Amino acid sequence: AQRVTQPEKLLSVFKGAPVELKCNYSYSGSPELFWYVQYSRQRLQLLLRHISRESIKGFTADLNKGETSFHLKKPFAQEEDSAMYYCALSGLTGGGNKLTFGTGTQLKVEL
Amino acid sequence: GAGVSQSPSNKVTEKGKDVELRCDPISGHTALYWYRQSLGQGLEFLIYFQGNSAPDKSGLPSDRFSAERTGGSVSTLTIQRTQQEDSAVYLCASSLYGQQETQYFGPGTRLLVL
């Protein structure tokens, strides 16, 4: 079975402070991990995926297979980063890819 | 181009009534997914379509839930004899075949069962 755990429901930081949103997973195969973001009154959208190893809006995430983690990090939080963040794991289902989401972390960046 | 659309955006119904939720995927996307977003529960996978067939229905919570897809495009999620615990935001997503790790989400339908 595949499972994604986001231990923090709410993370509050000050503008300019570093951010780390935690994500741990369990999966028997080779995982593909993603971060999705939902800004206020907007639809859920892909932020980044581990295979791309890219930085989006200053955010990065490294897959640590030893710790089964995929934490999302940003060195300096901005007010516009305030949103709901979901970590997701992709697993095969009937030939397609099913996303298993964590429960999400609400990030609040305070001035 | 147009993104994934869902209708209605909001639905209030009485316990015991049936509801139908509609999803229009992005044109050309053969894969379609339904998820449920409940308060404190995150996003829960319901069902996956590849074309008109549903190879994975494992997330449907009970036999009151069903979904179909016609013409490889529009999908309808039907909830029969609604219960209060069905209240949630129902999200639809679509993706291209072969790029199914990148799913594009609709705005959701917020369902409230009184």
Tab-separated table of C-alpha atoms in Angstrom:
chain	number	residue	atom	x	y	z
A	1	ALA	CA	0.000	0.000	0.000
A	2	GLN	CA	1.127	3.528	-0.641
A	3	ARG	CA	0.837	6.229	1.946
A	4	VAL	CA	1.863	9.869	2.267
A	5	THR	CA	2.205	11.602	5.604
A	6	GLN	CA	2.343	15.318	6.178
A	7	PRO	CA	2.672	15.762	9.926
A	8	GLU	CA	1.918	19.474	10.098
A	9	LYS	CA	-1.574	20.798	9.416
A	10	LEU	CA	-0.435	24.391	9.756
A	11	LEU	CA	2.971	26.009	9.427
A	12	SER	CA	3.346	29.659	10.214
A	13	VAL	CA	6.566	31.543	9.381
A	14	PHE	CA	7.634	35.139	9.033
A	15	LYS	CA	8.440	36.662	5.684
A	16	GLY	CA	12.086	36.064	4.842
A	17	ALA	CA	12.391	33.051	7.105
A	18	PRO	CA	13.250	29.594	5.759
A	19	VAL	CA	10.425	27.165	5.086
A	20	GLU	CA	10.388	23.390	5.271
A	21	LEU	CA	7.192	21.449	4.681
A	22	LYS	CA	7.603	17.854	5.700
A	23	CYS	CA	6.504	14.836	3.718
A	24	ASN	CA	7.158	11.165	4.360
A	25	TYR	CA	5.956	8.289	2.260
A	26	SER	CA	5.676	4.533	2.193
A	27	TYR	CA	5.707	2.645	-1.077
A	28	SER	CA	7.070	-0.744	-2.014
A	29	GLY	CA	8.216	0.209	-5.498
A	30	SER	CA	10.241	3.047	-6.927
A	31	PRO	CA	8.286	6.175	-6.031
A	32	GLU	CA	7.531	9.277	-7.982
A	33	LEU	CA	6.873	12.203	-5.675
A	34	PHE	CA	5.191	15.517	-6.320
A	35	TRP	CA	4.215	18.689	-4.550
A	36	TYR	CA	0.885	20.278	-5.453
A	37	VAL	CA	-0.214	23.708	-4.263
A	38	GLN	CA	-3.611	25.329	-3.873
A	39	TYR	CA	-3.667	29.101	-3.486
A	40	SER	CA	-6.721	30.777	-2.032
A	41	ARG	CA	-9.693	30.502	-4.385
A	42	GLN	CA	-7.598	28.808	-7.062
A	43	ARG	CA	-7.511	25.238	-8.256
A	44	LEU	CA	-4.986	22.653	-7.231
A	45	GLN	CA	-1.884	22.767	-9.419
A	46	LEU	CA	1.409	20.960	-9.755
A	47	LEU	CA	4.303	22.793	-8.110
A	48	LEU	CA	7.177	20.424	-8.746
A	49	ARG	CA	8.121	16.778	-9.200
A	50	HIS	CA	11.184	15.007	-7.932
A	51	ILE	CA	12.337	13.650	-11.289
A	52	SER	CA	12.714	17.165	-12.669
A	53	ARG	CA	15.040	18.243	-9.880
A	54	GLU	CA	13.989	21.802	-10.606
A	55	SER	CA	13.349	24.876	-8.510
A	56	ILE	CA	9.922	26.415	-8.895
A	57	LYS	CA	9.129	29.773	-7.287
A	58	GLY	CA	12.236	29.260	-5.173
A	59	PHE	CA	11.019	25.911	-3.840
A	60	THR	CA	13.055	22.723	-4.055
A	61	ALA	CA	12.452	19.190	-2.848
A	62	ASP	CA	14.892	16.317	-2.673
A	63	LEU	CA	13.840	12.708	-2.575
A	64	ASN	CA	15.600	10.893	0.268
A	65	LYS	CA	14.946	7.209	-0.209
A	66	GLY	CA	16.787	6.270	2.965
A	67	GLU	CA	14.510	8.415	5.079
A	68	THR	CA	11.536	7.994	2.718
A	69	SER	CA	11.073	11.740	2.708
A	70	PHE	CA	10.388	14.454	0.161
A	71	HIS	CA	10.430	17.674	2.152
A	72	LEU	CA	9.681	20.956	0.402
A	73	LYS	CA	12.073	23.798	1.140
A	74	LYS	CA	12.478	27.455	0.402
A	75	PRO	CA	15.241	29.614	1.899
A	76	PHE	CA	13.247	32.836	2.175
A	77	ALA	CA	9.466	32.752	2.471
A	78	GLN	CA	7.367	35.317	0.609
A	79	GLU	CA	3.855	36.466	1.432
A	80	GLU	CA	2.579	35.023	-1.848
A	81	ASP	CA	3.724	31.560	-0.749
A	82	SER	CA	0.795	31.369	1.651
A	83	ALA	CA	-1.257	28.417	0.397
A	84	MET	CA	-2.188	24.808	1.012
A	85	TYR	CA	0.552	22.376	0.015
A	86	TYR	CA	-0.016	18.704	-0.730
A	87	CYS	CA	2.639	16.082	-1.117
A	88	ALA	CA	1.665	13.284	-3.503
A	89	LEU	CA	3.001	9.922	-4.549
A	90	SER	CA	2.358	8.335	-7.912
A	91	GLY	CA	1.689	4.632	-8.076
A	92	LEU	CA	0.570	2.392	-10.884
A	93	THR	CA	-3.091	1.567	-11.157
A	94	GLY	CA	-4.468	-0.455	-14.019
A	95	GLY	CA	-1.930	0.992	-16.382
A	96	GLY	CA	-2.377	4.542	-15.206
A	97	ASN	CA	-0.929	6.585	-12.401
A	98	LYS	CA	-2.948	7.193	-9.292
A	99	LEU	CA	-1.892	10.013	-7.040
A	100	THR	CA	-1.987	9.373	-3.318
A	101	PHE	CA	-2.068	12.653	-1.462
A	102	GLY	CA	-1.116	13.609	2.035
A	103	THR	CA	-3.531	15.541	4.205
A	104	GLY	CA	-1.874	18.820	3.316
A	105	THR	CA	-0.060	21.592	5.174
A	106	GLN	CA	-1.415	25.112	5.301
A	107	LEU	CA	1.502	27.523	4.996
A	108	LYS	CA	0.951	30.986	6.372
A	109	VAL	CA	3.617	33.597	5.768
A	110	GLU	CA	3.291	36.514	8.129
A	111	LEU	CA	4.701	39.975	7.629
B	1	GLY	CA	-6.846	26.289	-24.068
B	2	ALA	CA	-9.638	25.668	-21.618
B	3	GLY	CA	-8.820	23.774	-18.487
B	4	VAL	CA	-10.803	21.112	-16.684
B	5	SER	CA	-14.291	22.307	-15.868
B	6	GLN	CA	-16.753	20.956	-13.343
B	7	SER	CA	-20.400	21.591	-12.694
B	8	PRO	CA	-22.144	22.559	-10.600
B	9	SER	CA	-19.657	24.562	-8.587
B	10	ASN	CA	-21.838	24.196	-5.506
B	11	LYS	CA	-24.600	21.742	-4.684
B	12	VAL	CA	-26.787	21.624	-1.610
B	13	THR	CA	-29.011	18.601	-1.264
B	14	GLU	CA	-31.091	16.839	1.323
B	15	LYS	CA	-30.048	13.574	2.879
B	16	GLY	CA	-31.342	10.669	0.829
B	17	LYS	CA	-31.437	12.458	-2.515
B	18	ASP	CA	-29.294	11.505	-5.504
B	19	VAL	CA	-26.768	13.922	-7.011
B	20	GLU	CA	-24.812	14.020	-10.261
B	21	LEU	CA	-21.515	15.824	-10.605
B	22	ARG	CA	-20.050	16.538	-14.015
B	23	CYS	CA	-16.485	16.847	-15.250
B	24	ASP	CA	-15.285	18.107	-18.618
B	25	PRO	CA	-11.610	17.221	-19.047
B	26	ILE	CA	-9.082	19.014	-21.172
B	27	SER	CA	-9.604	18.084	-24.818
B	28	GLY	CA	-7.378	15.191	-25.798
B	29	HIS	CA	-6.749	13.987	-22.260
B	30	THR	CA	-7.561	10.302	-22.183
B	31	ALA	CA	-7.037	9.813	-18.449
B	32	LEU	CA	-9.563	11.184	-15.975
B	33	TYR	CA	-9.588	10.973	-12.199
B	34	TRP	CA	-12.066	11.757	-9.450
B	35	TYR	CA	-10.903	12.732	-5.964
B	36	ARG	CA	-12.716	13.803	-2.827
B	37	GLN	CA	-11.384	16.556	-0.581
B	38	SER	CA	-12.787	16.415	2.907
B	39	LEU	CA	-11.941	18.697	5.798
B	40	GLY	CA	-8.998	17.219	7.643
B	41	GLN	CA	-8.811	14.231	5.304
B	42	GLY	CA	-6.787	15.584	2.441
B	43	LEU	CA	-7.444	14.345	-1.055
B	44	GLU	CA	-8.883	10.883	-1.433
B	45	PHE	CA	-8.705	9.001	-4.743
B	46	LEU	CA	-12.076	7.721	-5.932
B	47	ILE	CA	-11.831	6.372	-9.486
B	48	TYR	CA	-9.663	6.467	-12.583
B	49	PHE	CA	-10.764	6.316	-16.223
B	50	GLN	CA	-8.645	5.499	-19.225
B	51	GLY	CA	-10.862	6.338	-22.157
B	52	ASN	CA	-14.336	5.136	-21.256
B	53	SER	CA	-13.245	2.261	-19.068
B	54	ALA	CA	-12.491	2.417	-15.368
B	55	PRO	CA	-9.635	0.058	-14.549
B	56	ASP	CA	-9.468	1.283	-10.963
B	57	LYS	CA	-12.590	1.906	-8.916
B	58	SER	CA	-10.917	1.008	-5.659
B	59	GLY	CA	-11.467	4.379	-4.036
B	60	LEU	CA	-15.234	4.510	-4.314
B	61	PRO	CA	-16.351	4.476	-0.663
B	62	SER	CA	-19.564	2.514	-1.121
B	63	ASP	CA	-21.923	1.141	-3.732
B	64	ARG	CA	-23.871	4.390	-3.523
B	65	PHE	CA	-21.068	5.930	-5.569
B	66	SER	CA	-20.725	5.303	-9.294
B	67	ALA	CA	-19.149	7.044	-12.242
B	68	GLU	CA	-19.218	6.801	-15.970
B	69	ARG	CA	-17.455	8.385	-18.871
B	70	THR	CA	-18.793	8.667	-22.379
B	71	GLY	CA	-17.085	9.430	-25.662
B	72	GLY	CA	-13.750	9.470	-23.902
B	73	SER	CA	-14.592	12.914	-22.627
B	74	VAL	CA	-17.246	13.977	-20.134
B	75	SER	CA	-17.544	12.068	-16.893
B	76	THR	CA	-20.365	11.969	-14.364
B	77	LEU	CA	-19.998	10.991	-10.729
B	78	THR	CA	-23.286	9.912	-9.194
B	79	ILE	CA	-23.969	9.624	-5.500
B	80	GLN	CA	-27.214	7.857	-4.603
B	81	ARG	CA	-29.084	8.288	-1.349
B	82	THR	CA	-26.671	10.942	-0.134
B	83	GLN	CA	-25.529	10.985	3.477
B	84	GLN	CA	-24.147	13.867	5.498
B	85	GLU	CA	-20.698	12.305	5.459
B	86	ASP	CA	-20.694	12.681	1.669
B	87	SER	CA	-20.314	16.437	2.138
B	88	ALA	CA	-16.971	17.384	0.600
B	89	VAL	CA	-15.352	18.998	-2.407
B	90	TYR	CA	-15.248	16.614	-5.340
B	91	LEU	CA	-12.317	17.224	-7.650
B	92	CYS	CA	-11.792	15.992	-11.164
B	93	ALA	CA	-8.432	15.851	-12.909
B	94	SER	CA	-7.294	14.837	-16.366
B	95	SER	CA	-4.015	14.023	-18.020
B	96	LEU	CA	-2.506	12.907	-21.283
B	97	TYR	CA	-1.859	9.214	-21.727
B	98	GLY	CA	1.801	8.598	-20.991
B	99	GLN	CA	2.014	11.773	-18.895
B	100	GLN	CA	-0.318	10.617	-16.217
B	101	GLU	CA	1.900	11.808	-13.404
B	102	THR	CA	0.965	15.376	-14.333
B	103	GLN	CA	-2.700	15.835	-13.594
B	104	TYR	CA	-4.639	19.021	-14.267
B	105	PHE	CA	-7.360	19.704	-11.763
B	106	GLY	CA	-10.757	21.287	-12.100
B	107	PRO	CA	-12.149	23.836	-9.635
B	108	GLY	CA	-14.194	21.216	-7.845
B	109	THR	CA	-17.821	20.811	-6.857
B	110	ARG	CA	-18.609	21.633	-3.251
B	111	LEU	CA	-21.324	19.281	-2.065
B	112	LEU	CA	-23.273	19.907	1.112
B	113	VAL	CA	-25.723	17.281	2.314
B	114	LEU	CA	-28.182	18.604	4.889
